[in-house]
XYZ file of N, CA and C in Angstrom:
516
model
N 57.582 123.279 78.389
C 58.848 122.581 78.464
C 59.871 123.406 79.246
N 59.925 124.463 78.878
C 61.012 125.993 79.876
C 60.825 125.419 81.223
N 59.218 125.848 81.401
C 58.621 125.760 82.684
C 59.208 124.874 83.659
N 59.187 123.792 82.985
C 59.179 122.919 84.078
C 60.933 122.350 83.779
N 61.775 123.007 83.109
C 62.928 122.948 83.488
C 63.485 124.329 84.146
N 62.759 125.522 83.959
C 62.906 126.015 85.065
C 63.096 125.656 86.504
N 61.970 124.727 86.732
C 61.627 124.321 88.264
C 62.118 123.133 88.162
N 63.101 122.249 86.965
C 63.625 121.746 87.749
C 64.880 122.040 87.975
N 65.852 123.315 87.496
C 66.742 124.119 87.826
C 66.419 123.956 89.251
N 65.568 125.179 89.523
C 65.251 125.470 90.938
C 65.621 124.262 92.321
N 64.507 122.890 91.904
C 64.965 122.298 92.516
C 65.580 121.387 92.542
N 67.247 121.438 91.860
C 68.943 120.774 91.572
C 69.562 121.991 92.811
N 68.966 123.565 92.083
C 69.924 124.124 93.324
C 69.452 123.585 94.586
N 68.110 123.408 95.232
C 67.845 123.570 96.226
C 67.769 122.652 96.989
N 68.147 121.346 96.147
C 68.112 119.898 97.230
C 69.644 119.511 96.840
N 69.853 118.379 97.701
C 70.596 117.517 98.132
C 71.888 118.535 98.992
N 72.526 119.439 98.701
C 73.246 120.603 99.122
C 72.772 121.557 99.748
N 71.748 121.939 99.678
C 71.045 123.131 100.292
C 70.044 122.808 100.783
N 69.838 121.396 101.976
C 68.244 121.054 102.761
C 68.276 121.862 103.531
N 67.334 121.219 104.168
C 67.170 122.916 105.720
C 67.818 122.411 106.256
N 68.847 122.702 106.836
C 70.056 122.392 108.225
C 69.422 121.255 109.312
N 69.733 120.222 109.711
C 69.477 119.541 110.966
C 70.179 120.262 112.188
N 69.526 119.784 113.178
C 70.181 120.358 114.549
C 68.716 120.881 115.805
N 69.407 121.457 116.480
C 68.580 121.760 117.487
C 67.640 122.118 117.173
N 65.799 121.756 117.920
C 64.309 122.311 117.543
C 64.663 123.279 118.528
N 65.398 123.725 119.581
C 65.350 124.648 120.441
C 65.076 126.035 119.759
N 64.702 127.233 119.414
C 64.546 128.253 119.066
C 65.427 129.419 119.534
N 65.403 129.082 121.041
C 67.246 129.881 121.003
C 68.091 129.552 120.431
N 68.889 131.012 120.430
C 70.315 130.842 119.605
C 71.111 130.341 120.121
N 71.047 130.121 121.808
C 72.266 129.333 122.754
C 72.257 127.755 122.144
N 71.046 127.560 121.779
C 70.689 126.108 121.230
C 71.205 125.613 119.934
N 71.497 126.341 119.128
C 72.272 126.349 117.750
C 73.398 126.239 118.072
N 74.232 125.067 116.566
C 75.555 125.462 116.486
C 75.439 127.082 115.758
N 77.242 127.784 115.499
C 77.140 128.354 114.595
C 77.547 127.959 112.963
N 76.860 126.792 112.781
C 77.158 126.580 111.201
C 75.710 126.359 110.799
N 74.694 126.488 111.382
C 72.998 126.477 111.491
C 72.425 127.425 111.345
N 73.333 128.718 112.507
C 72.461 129.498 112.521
C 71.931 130.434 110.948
N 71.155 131.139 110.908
C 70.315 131.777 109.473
C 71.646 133.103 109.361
N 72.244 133.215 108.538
C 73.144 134.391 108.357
C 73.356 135.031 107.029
N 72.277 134.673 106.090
C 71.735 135.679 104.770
C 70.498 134.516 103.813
N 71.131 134.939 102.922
C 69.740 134.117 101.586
C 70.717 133.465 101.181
N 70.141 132.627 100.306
C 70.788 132.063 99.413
C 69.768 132.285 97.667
N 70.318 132.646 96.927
C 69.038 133.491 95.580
C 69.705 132.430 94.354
N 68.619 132.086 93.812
C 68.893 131.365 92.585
C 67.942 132.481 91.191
N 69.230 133.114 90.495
C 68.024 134.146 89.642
C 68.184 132.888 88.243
N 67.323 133.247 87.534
C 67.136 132.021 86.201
C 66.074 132.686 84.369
N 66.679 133.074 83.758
C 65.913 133.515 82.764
C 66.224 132.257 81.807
N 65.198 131.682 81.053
C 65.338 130.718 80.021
C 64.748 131.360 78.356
N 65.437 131.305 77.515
C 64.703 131.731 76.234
C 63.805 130.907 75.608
N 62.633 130.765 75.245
C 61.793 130.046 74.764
C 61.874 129.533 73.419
N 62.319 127.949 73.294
C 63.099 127.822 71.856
C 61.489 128.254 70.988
N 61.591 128.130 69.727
C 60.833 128.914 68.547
C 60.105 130.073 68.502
N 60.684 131.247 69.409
C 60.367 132.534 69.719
C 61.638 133.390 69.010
N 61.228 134.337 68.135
C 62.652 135.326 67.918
C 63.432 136.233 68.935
N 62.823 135.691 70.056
C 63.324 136.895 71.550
C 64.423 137.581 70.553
N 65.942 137.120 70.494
C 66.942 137.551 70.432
C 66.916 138.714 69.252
N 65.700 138.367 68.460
C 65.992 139.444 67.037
C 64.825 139.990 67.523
N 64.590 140.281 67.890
C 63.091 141.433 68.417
C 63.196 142.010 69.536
N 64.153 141.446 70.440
C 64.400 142.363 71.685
C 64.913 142.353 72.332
N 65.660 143.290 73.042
C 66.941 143.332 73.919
C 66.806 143.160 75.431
N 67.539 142.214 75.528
C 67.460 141.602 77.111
C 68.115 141.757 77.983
N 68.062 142.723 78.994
C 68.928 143.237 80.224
C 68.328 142.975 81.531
N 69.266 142.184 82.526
C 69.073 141.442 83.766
C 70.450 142.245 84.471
N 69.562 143.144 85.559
C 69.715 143.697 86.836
C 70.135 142.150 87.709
N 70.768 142.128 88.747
C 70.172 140.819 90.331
C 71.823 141.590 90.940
N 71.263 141.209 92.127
C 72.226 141.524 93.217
C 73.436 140.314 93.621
N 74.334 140.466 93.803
C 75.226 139.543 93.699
C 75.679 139.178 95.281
N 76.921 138.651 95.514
C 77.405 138.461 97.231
C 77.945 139.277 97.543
N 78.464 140.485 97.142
C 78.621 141.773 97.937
C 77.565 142.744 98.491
N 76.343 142.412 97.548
C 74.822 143.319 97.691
C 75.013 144.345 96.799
N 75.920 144.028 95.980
C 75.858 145.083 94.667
C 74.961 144.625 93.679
N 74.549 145.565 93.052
C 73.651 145.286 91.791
C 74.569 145.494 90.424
N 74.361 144.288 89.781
C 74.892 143.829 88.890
C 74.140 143.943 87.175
N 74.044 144.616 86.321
C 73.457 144.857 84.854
C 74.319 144.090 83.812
N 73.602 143.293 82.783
C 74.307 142.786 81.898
C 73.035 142.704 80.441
N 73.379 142.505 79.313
C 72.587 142.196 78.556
C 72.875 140.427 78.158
N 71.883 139.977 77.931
C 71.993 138.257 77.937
C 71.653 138.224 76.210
N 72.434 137.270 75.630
C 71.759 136.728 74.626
C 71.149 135.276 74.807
N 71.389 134.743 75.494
C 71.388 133.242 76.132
C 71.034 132.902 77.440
N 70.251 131.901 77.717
C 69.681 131.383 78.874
C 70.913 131.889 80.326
N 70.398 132.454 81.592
C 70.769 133.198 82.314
C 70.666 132.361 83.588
N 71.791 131.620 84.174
C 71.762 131.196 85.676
C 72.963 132.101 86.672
N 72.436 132.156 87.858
C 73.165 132.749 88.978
C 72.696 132.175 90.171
N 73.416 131.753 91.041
C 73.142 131.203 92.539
C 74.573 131.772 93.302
N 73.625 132.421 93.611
C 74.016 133.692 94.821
C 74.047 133.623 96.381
N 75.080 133.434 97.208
C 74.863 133.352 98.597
C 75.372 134.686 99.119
N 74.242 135.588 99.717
C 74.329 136.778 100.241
C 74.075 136.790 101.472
N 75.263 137.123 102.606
C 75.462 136.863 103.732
C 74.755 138.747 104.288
N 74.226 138.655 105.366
C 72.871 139.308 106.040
C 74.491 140.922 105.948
N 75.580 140.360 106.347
C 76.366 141.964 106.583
C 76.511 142.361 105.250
N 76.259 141.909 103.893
C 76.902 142.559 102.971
C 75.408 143.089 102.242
N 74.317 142.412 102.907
C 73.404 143.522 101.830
C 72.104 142.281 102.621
N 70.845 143.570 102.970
C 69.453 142.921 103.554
C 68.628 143.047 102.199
N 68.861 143.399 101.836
C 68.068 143.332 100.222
C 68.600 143.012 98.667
N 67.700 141.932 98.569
C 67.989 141.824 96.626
C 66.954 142.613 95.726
N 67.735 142.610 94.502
C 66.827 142.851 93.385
C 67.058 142.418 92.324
N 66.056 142.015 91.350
C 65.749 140.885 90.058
C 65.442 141.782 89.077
N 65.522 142.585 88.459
C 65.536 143.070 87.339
C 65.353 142.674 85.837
N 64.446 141.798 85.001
C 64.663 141.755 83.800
C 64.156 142.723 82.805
N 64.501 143.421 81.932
C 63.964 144.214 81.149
C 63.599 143.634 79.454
N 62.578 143.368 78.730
C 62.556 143.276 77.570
C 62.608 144.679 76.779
N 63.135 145.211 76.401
C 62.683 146.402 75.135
C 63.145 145.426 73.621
N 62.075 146.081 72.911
C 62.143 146.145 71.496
C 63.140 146.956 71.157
N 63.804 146.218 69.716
C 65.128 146.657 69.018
C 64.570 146.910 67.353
N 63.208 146.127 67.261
C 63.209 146.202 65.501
C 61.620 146.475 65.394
N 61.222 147.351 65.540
C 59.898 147.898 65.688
C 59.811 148.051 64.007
N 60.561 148.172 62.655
C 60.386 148.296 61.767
C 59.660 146.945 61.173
N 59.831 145.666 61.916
C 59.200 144.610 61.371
C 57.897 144.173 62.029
N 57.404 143.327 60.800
C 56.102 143.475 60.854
C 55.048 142.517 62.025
N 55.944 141.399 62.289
C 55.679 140.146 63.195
C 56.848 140.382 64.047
N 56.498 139.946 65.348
C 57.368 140.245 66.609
C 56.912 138.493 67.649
N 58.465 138.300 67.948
C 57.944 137.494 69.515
C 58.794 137.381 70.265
N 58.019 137.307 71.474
C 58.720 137.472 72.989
C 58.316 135.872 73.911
N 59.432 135.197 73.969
C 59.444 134.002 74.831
C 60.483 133.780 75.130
N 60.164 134.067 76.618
C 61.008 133.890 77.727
C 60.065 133.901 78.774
N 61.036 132.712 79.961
C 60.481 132.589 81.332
C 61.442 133.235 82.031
N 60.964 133.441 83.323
C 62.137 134.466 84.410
C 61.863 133.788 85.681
N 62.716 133.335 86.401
C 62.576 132.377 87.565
C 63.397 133.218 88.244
N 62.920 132.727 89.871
C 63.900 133.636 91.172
C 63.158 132.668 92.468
N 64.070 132.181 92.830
C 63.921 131.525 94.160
C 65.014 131.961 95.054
N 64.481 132.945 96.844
C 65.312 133.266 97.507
C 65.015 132.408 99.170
N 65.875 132.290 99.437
C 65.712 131.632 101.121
C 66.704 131.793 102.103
N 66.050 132.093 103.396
C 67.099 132.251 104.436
C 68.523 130.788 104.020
N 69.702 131.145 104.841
C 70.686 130.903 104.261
C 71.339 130.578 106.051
N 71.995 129.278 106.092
C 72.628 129.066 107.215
C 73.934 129.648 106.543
N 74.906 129.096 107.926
C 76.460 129.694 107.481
C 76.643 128.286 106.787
N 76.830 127.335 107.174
C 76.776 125.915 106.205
C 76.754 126.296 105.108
N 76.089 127.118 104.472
C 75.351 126.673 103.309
C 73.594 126.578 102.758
N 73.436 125.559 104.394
C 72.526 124.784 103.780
C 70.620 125.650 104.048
N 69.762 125.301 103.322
C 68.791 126.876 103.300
C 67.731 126.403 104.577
N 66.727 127.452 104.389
C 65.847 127.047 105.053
C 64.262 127.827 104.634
N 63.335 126.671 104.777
C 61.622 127.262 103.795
C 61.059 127.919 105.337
N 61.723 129.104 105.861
C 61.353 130.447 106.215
C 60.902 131.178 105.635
N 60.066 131.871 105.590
C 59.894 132.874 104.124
C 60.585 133.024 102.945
N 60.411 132.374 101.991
C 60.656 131.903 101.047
C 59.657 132.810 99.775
N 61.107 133.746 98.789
C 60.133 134.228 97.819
C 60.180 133.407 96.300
N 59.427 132.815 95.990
C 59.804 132.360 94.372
C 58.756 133.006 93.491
N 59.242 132.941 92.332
C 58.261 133.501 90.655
C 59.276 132.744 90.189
N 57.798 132.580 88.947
C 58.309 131.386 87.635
C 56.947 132.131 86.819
N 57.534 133.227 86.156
C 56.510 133.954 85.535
C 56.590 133.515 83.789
N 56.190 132.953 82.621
C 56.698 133.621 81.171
C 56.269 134.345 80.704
N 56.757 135.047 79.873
C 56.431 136.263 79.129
C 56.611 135.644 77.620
N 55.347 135.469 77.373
C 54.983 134.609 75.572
C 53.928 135.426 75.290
N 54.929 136.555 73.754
C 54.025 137.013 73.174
C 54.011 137.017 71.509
N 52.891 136.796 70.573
C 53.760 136.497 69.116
C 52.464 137.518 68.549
N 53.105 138.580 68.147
C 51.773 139.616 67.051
C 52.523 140.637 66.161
N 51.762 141.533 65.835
C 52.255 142.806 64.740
C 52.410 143.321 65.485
N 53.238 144.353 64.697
C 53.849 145.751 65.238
C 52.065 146.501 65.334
N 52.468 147.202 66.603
C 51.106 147.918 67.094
C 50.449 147.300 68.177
N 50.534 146.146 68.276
C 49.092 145.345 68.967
C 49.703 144.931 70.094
N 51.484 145.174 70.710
C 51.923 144.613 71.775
C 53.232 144.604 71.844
N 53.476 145.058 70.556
C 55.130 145.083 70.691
C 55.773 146.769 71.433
N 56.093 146.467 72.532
C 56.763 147.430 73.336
C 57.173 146.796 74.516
N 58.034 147.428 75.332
C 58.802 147.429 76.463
C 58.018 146.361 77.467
N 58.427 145.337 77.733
C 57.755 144.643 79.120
C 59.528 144.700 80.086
N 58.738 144.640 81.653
C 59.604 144.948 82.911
C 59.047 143.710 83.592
N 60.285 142.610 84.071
C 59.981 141.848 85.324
C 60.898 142.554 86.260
N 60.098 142.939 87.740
C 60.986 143.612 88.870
C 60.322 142.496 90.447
N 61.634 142.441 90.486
C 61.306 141.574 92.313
C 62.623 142.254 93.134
N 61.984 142.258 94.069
C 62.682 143.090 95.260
C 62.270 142.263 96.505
N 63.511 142.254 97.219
C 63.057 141.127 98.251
C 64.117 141.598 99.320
N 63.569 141.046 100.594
C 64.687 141.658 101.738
C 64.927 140.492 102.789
N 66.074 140.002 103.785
C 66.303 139.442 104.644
C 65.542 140.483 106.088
N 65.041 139.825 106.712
C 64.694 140.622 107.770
C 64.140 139.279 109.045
N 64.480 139.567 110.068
C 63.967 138.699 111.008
C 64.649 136.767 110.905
N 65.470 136.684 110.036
C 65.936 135.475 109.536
C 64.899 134.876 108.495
N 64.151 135.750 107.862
C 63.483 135.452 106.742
C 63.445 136.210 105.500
N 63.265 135.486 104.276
C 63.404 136.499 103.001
C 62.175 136.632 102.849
N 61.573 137.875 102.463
C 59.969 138.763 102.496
C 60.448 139.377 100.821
N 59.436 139.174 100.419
C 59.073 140.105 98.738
C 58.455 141.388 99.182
N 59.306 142.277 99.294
C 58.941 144.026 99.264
C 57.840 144.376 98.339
N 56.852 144.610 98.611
C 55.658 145.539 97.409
C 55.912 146.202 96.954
């Protein structure tokens, strides 16, 4: 159920406002207006909590993502997490997605972890409007329900991604 309101988050940001730009097939830039041309990403970051999971009493949730200056931004979430981010190519060629789970109550005996973590990034006209150039998305969940011992510790979602060439690329 997350899942697929995850993706359909994803795609509310990414249609009707944000299609790929119309205009010139020419490939030069003389051929473009400048409200077309590619001039950063546009990043939709998205964590959802998984209703009948104790996420919130079993573990502490901190989300890193890069914002429109290209600063990196830390917060702890108790609650479902949206950001749509337009990062223009001069203020920063790289994002980063950061979610961290750690455990808070290792004294109890049953533990669970449900949550999904979504990130869709795409080249970015000046308009606005995007474009499926290299295009990075994850729609990963992290659903786990056991005893202390068998799994309860620290899980890391990390995405790192860069503008380069008028396309967004996922860094290894």
């Amino acid at each position: 159920m997350k899942k697929k309101l995850l993706w359909m988050l994803a795609a509310i940001l990414f249609c009707g406002a944000m299609t790929t730009s119309c205009g010139s097939d020419d490939d030069d830039d003389k051929g473009k207006s400048s409200d077309t041309k590619i001039v950063g990403m546009r990043i939709a970051y998205a964590v959802s909590f998984v209703e009948g999971y104790d996420t919130n009493t079993d573990y502490t949730i901190t989300v890193t993502w890069t914002d429109e200056n290209g600063k990196n931004n830390t917060e702890t979430i108790t609650k479902d997490f949206e950001k749509d981010v337009k990062l223009l190519a001069t203020k920063g060629t790289e994002g980063t997605f950061i979610v961290n789970m750690t455990p808070t109550n290792s004294s109890k005996e049953k533990h669970d972890l449900g949550l999904v973590v979504g990130l869709i990034a795409k080249p970015m006209a000046a308009n606005g409007n995007v474009s499926n150039d290299g295009i990075v998305v994850e729609n990963i969940p992290y659903t786990f329900r056991g005893r202390t011992g068998t799994g309860y510790r620290e899980y890391n979602h990390k995405s790192r991604f860069h503008f380069v060439n008028n396309q967004v690329k996922r860094i290894e």
